XYZ file of N, CA, C and O in Angstrom:
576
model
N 56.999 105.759 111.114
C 58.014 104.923 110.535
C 58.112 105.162 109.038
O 59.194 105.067 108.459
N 56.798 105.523 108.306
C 56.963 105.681 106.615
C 57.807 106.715 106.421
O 58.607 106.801 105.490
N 57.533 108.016 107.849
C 58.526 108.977 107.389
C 60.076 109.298 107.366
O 60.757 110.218 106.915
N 60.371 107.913 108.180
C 61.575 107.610 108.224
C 62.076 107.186 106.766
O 62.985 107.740 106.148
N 61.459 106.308 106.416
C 62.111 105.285 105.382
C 62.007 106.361 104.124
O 62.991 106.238 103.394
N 61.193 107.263 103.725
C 61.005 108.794 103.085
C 62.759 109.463 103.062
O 63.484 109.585 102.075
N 63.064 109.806 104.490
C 64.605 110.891 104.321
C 65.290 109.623 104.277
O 65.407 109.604 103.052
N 65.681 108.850 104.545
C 66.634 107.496 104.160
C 66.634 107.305 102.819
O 67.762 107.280 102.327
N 65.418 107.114 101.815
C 65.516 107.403 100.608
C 65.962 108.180 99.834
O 66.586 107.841 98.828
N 65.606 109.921 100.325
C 66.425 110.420 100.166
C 67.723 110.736 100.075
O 68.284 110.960 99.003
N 68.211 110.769 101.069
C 69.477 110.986 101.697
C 70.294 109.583 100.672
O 71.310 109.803 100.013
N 69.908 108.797 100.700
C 70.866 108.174 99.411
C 70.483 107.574 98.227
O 70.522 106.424 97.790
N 70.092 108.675 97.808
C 69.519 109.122 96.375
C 70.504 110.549 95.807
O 71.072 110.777 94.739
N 70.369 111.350 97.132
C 71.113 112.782 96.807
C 72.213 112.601 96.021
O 73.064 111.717 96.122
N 72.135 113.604 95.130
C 73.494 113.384 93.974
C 75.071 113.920 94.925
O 75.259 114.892 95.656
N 75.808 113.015 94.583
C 77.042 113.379 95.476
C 77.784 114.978 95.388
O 77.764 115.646 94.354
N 78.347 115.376 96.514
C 79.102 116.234 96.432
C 80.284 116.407 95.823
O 80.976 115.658 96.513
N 81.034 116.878 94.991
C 82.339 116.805 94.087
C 83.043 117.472 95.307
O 82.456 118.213 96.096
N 84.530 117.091 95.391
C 86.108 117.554 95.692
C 85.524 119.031 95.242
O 84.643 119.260 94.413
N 85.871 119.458 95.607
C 86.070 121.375 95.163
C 88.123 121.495 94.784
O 88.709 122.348 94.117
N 88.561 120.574 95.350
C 90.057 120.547 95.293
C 90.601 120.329 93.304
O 91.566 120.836 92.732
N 89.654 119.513 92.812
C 89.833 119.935 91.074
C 89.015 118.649 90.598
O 88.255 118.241 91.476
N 88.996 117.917 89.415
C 88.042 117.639 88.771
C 88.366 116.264 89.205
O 89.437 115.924 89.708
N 86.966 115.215 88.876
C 87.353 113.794 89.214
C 87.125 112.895 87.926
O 86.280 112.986 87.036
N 88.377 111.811 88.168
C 88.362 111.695 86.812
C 87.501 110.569 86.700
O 87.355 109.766 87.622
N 86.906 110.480 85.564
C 86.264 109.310 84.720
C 86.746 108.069 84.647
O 87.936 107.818 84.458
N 85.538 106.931 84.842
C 85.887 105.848 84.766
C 86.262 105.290 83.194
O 85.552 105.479 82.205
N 87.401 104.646 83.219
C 87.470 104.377 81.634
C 86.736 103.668 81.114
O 86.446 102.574 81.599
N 86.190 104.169 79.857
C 84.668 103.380 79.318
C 86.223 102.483 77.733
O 87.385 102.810 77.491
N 85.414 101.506 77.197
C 86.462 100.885 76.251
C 86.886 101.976 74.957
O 86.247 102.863 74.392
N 88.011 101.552 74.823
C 88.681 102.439 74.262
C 89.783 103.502 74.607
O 90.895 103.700 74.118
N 89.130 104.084 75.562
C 89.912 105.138 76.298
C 91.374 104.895 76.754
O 91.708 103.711 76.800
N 92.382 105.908 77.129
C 93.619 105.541 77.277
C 93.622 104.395 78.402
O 92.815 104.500 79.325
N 94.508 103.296 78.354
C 94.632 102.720 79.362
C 95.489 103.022 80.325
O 96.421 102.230 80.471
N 95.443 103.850 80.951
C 96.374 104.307 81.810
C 95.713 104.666 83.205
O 94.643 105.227 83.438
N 96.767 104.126 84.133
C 96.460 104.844 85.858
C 97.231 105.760 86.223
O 98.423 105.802 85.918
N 96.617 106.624 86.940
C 97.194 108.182 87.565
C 97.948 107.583 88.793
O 97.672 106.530 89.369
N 98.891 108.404 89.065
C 99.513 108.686 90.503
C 100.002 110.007 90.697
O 100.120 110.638 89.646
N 100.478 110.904 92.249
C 100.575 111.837 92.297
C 101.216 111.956 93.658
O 100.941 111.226 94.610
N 102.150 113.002 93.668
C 102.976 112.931 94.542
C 103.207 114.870 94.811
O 103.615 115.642 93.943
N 102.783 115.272 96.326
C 103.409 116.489 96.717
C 104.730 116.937 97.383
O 104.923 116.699 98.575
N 105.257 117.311 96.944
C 106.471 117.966 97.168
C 106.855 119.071 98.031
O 105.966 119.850 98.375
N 108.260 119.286 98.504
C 108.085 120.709 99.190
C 108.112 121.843 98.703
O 108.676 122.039 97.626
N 107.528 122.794 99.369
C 107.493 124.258 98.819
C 105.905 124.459 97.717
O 105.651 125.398 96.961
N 105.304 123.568 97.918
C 103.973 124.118 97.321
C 103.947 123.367 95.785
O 103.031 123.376 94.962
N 105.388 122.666 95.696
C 105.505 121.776 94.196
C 104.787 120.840 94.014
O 104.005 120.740 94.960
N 104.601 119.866 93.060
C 103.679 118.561 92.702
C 103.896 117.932 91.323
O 104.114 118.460 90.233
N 103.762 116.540 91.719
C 103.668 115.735 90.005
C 102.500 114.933 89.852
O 102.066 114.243 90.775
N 101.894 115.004 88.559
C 101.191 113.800 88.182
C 101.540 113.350 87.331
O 101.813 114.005 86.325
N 101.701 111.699 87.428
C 101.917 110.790 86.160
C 100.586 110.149 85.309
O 99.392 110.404 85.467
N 101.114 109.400 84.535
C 99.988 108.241 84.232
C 101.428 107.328 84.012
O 102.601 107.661 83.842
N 100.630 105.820 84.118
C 101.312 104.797 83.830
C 100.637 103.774 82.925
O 99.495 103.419 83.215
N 101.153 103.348 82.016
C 100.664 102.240 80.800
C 100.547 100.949 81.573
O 101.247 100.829 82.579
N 99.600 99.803 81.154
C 99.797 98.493 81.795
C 100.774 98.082 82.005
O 100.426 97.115 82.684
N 102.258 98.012 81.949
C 103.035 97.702 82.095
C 104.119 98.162 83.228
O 105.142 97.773 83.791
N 103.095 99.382 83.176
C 103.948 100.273 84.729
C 104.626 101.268 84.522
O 104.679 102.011 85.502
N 105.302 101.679 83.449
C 106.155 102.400 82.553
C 104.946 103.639 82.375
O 103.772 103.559 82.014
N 105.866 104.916 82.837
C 105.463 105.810 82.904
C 105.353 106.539 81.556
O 106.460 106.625 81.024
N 104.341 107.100 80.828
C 104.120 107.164 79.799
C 104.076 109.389 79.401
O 104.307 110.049 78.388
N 103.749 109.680 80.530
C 103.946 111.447 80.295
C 103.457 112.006 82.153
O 103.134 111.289 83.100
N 103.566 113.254 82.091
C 103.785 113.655 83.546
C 103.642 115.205 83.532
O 104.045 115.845 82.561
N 102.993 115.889 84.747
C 102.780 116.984 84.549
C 103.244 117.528 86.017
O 102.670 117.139 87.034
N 104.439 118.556 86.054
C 104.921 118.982 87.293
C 104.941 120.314 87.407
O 105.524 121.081 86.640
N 103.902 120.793 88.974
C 103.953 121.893 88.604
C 105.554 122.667 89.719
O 105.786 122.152 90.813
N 106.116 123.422 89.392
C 106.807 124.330 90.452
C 106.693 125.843 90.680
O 106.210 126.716 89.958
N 107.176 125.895 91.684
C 106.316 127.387 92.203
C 107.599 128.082 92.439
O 108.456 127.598 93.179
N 107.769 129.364 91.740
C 108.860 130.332 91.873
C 110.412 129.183 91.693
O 111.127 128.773 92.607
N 110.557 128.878 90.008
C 111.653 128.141 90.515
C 113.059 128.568 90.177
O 114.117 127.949 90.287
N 112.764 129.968 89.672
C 114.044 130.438 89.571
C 115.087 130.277 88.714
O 115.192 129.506 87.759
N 116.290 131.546 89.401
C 117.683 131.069 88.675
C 117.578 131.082 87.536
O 116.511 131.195 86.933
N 119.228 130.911 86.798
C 119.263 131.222 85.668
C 118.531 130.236 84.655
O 117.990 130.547 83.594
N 118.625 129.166 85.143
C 117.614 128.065 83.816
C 116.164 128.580 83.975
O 115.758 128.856 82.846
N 115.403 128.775 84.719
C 114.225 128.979 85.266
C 113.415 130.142 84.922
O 113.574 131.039 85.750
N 112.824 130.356 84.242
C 111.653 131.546 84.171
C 111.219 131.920 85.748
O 111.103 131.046 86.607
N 110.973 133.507 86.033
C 110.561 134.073 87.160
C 109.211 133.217 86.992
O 108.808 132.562 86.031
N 108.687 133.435 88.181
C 107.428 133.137 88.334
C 106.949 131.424 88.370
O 107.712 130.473 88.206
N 105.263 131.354 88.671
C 105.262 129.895 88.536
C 105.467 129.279 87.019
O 105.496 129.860 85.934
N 105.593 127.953 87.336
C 105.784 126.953 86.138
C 105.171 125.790 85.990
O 105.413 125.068 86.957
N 104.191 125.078 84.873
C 103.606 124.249 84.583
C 104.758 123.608 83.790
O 105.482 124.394 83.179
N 105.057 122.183 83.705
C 106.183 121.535 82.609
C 104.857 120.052 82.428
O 104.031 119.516 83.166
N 105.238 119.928 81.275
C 104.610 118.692 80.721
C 105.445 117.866 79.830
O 106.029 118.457 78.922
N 105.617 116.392 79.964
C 106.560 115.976 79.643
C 105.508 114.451 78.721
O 104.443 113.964 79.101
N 106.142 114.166 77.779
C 105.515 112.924 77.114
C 106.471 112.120 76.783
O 106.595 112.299 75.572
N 107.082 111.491 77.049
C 107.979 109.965 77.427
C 107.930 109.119 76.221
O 109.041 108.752 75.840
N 106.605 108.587 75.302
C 106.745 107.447 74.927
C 105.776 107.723 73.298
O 104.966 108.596 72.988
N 106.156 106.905 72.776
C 105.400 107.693 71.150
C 104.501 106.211 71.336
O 104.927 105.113 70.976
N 103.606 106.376 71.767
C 102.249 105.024 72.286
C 101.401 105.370 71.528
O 100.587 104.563 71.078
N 101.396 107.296 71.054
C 100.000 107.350 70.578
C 98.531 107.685 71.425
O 97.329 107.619 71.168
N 99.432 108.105 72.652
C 98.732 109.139 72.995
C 99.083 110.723 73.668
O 100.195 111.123 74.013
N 98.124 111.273 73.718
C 98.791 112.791 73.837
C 98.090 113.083 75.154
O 96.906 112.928 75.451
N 99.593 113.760 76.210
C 99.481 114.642 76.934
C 98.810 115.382 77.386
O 99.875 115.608 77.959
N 98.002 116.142 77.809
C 97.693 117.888 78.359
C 97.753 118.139 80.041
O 97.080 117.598 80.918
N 98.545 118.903 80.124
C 98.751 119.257 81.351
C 97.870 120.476 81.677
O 97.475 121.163 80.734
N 97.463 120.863 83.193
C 96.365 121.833 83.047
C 96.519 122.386 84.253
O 96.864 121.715 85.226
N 96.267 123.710 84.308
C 96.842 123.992 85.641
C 95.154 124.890 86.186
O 94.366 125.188 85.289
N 94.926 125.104 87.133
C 93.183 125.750 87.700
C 93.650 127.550 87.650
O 93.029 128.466 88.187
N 94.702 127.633 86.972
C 95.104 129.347 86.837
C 94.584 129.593 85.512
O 94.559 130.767 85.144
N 94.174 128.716 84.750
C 94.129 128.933 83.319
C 95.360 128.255 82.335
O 95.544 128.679 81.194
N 96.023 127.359 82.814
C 97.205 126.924 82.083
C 96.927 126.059 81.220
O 97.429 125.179 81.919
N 96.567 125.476 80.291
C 96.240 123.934 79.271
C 97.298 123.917 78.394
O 97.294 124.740 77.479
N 98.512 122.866 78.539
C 99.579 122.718 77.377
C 99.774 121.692 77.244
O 99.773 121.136 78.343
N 99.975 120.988 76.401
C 100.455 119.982 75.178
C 102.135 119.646 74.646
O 102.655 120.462 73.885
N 102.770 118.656 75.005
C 103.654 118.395 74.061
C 103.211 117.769 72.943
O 102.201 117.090 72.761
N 104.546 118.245 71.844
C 104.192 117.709 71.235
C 104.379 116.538 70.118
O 104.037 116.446 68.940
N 105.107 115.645 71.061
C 104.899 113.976 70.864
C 106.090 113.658 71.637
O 106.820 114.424 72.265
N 106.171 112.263 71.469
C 107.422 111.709 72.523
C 108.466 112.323 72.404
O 108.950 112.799 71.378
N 109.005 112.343 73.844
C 110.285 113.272 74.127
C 110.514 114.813 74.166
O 111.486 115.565 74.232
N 109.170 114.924 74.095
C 108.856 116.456 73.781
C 108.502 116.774 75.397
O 108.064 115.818 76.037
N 108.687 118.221 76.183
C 108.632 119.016 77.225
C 108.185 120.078 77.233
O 108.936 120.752 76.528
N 107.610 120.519 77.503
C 107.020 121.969 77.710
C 106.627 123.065 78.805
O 106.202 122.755 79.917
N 106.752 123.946 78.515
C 106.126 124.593 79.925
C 105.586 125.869 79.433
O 105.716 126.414 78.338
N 104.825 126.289 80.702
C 104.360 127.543 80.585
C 104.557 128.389 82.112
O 104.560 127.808 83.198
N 104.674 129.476 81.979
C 104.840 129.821 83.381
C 103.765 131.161 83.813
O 103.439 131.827 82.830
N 103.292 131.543 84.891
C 102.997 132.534 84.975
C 103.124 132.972 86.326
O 103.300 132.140 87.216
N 103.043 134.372 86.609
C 103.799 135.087 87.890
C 102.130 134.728 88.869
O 101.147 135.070 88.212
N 101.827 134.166 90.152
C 100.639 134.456 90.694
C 101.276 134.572 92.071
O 102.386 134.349 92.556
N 100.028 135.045 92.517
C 100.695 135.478 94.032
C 100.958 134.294 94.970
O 100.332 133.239 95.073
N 101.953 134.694 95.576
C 102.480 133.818 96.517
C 101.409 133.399 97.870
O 100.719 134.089 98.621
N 101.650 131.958 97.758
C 100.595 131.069 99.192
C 99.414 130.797 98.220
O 98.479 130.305 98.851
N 99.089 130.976 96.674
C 97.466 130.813 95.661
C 97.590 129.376 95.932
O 98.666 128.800 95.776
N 96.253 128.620 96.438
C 96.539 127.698 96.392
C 95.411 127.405 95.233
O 94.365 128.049 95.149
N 95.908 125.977 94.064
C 95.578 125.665 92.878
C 95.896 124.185 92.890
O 96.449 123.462 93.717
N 95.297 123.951 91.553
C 95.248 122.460 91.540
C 95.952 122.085 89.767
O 95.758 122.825 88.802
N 96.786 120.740 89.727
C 96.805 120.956 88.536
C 96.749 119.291 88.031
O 97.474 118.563 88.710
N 96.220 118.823 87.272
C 96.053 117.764 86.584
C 96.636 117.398 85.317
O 97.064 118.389 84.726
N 96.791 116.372 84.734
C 97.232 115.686 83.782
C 96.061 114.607 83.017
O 95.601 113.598 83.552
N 95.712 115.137 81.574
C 94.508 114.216 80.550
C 95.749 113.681 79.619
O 96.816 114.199 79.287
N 95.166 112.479 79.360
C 95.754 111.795 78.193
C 94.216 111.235 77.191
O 93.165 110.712 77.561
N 94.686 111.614 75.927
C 93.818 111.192 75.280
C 94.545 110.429 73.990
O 95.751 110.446 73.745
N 93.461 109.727 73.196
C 93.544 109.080 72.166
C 92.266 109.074 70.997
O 91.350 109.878 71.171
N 92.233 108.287 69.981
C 91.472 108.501 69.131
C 89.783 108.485 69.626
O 88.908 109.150 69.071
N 89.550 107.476 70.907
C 88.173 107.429 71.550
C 88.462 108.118 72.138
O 87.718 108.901 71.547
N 89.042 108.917 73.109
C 88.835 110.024 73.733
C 89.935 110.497 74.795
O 91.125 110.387 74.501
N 89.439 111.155 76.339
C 90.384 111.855 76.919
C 90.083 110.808 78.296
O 89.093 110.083 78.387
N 91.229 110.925 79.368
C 90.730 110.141 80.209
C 91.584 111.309 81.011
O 92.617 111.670 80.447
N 91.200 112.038 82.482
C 92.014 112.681 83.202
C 92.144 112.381 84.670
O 91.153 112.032 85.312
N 93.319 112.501 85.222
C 94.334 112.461 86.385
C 92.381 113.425 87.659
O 91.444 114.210 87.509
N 92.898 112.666 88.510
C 91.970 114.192 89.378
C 93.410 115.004 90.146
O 94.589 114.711 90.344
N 92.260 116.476 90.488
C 93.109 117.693 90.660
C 94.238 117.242 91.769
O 93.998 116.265 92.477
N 95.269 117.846 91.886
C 96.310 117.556 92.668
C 96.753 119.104 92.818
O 97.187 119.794 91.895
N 96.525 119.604 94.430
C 96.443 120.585 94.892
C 98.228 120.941 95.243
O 99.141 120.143 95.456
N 98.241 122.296 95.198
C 99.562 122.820 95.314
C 99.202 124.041 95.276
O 98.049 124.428 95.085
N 100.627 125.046 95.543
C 100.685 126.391 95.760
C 101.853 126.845 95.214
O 102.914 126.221 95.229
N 101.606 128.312 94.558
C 102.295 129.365 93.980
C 103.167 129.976 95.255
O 103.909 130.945 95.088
């Protein structure tokens, strides 16, 4: 029986396994942005993440699209990051290809694009930070 109560100890003690799907975000310690994530997949391998301020009001957003073409559109994939509200805090959108971009301040949009092969599947998140620090979205999986 002692050797029971031995792997039971163990077994929840063991340090947890992480998502492999992208990073998990941090609990907000004081200070940190006050904001909650949401995230929504789309068709064709597309995706958004927001954050929202206490009030509900969406404060910046990171969407990724995959091959979106046409004449407005850069070939290839596209990261866009968008910052909504001059609150005083900043953006970064991030994509698991190597993408990290920044607007830069309210009303500001951005993107970056790059060509990857078609069906890559990737993850891309959204940090907002402020003067105490960064607080980030977890990964939100999609495809090139």
């Amino acid at each position: 029986m002692a050797g029971a109560a031995v792997i039971t100890a163990a077994i929840l003690t063991a340090p947890a396994v992480a998502d492999s799907t992208g990073p998990v975000a941090p609990k907000a310690a004081a200070g940190l942005p006050d904001v909650t994530f949401g995230s929504r997949d789309e068709q064709l391998g597309d995706g958004t993440v927001w954050a929202k301020d206490r009030s509900g009001e969406v404060v910046a957003e990171a969407h990724w699209q995959a091959d979106p073409g046409g004449d407005v559109y850069p070939k290839g994939d596209t990261l866009y990051v968008s910052d909504y509200l001059a609150d005083g805090l900043d953006p970064r959108g991030e994509a698991s290809i190597g993408i990290k971009i920044s607007p830069s301040g309210a009303g500001d949009r951005v993107r970056q694009t790059k060509d990857i092969a078609e069906g890559t599947k990737l993850y891309i998140n959204l940090c907002v930070s402020n003067s105490a620090g960064t607080l980030c979205s977890p990964g939100l999986t999609v495809h090139a």
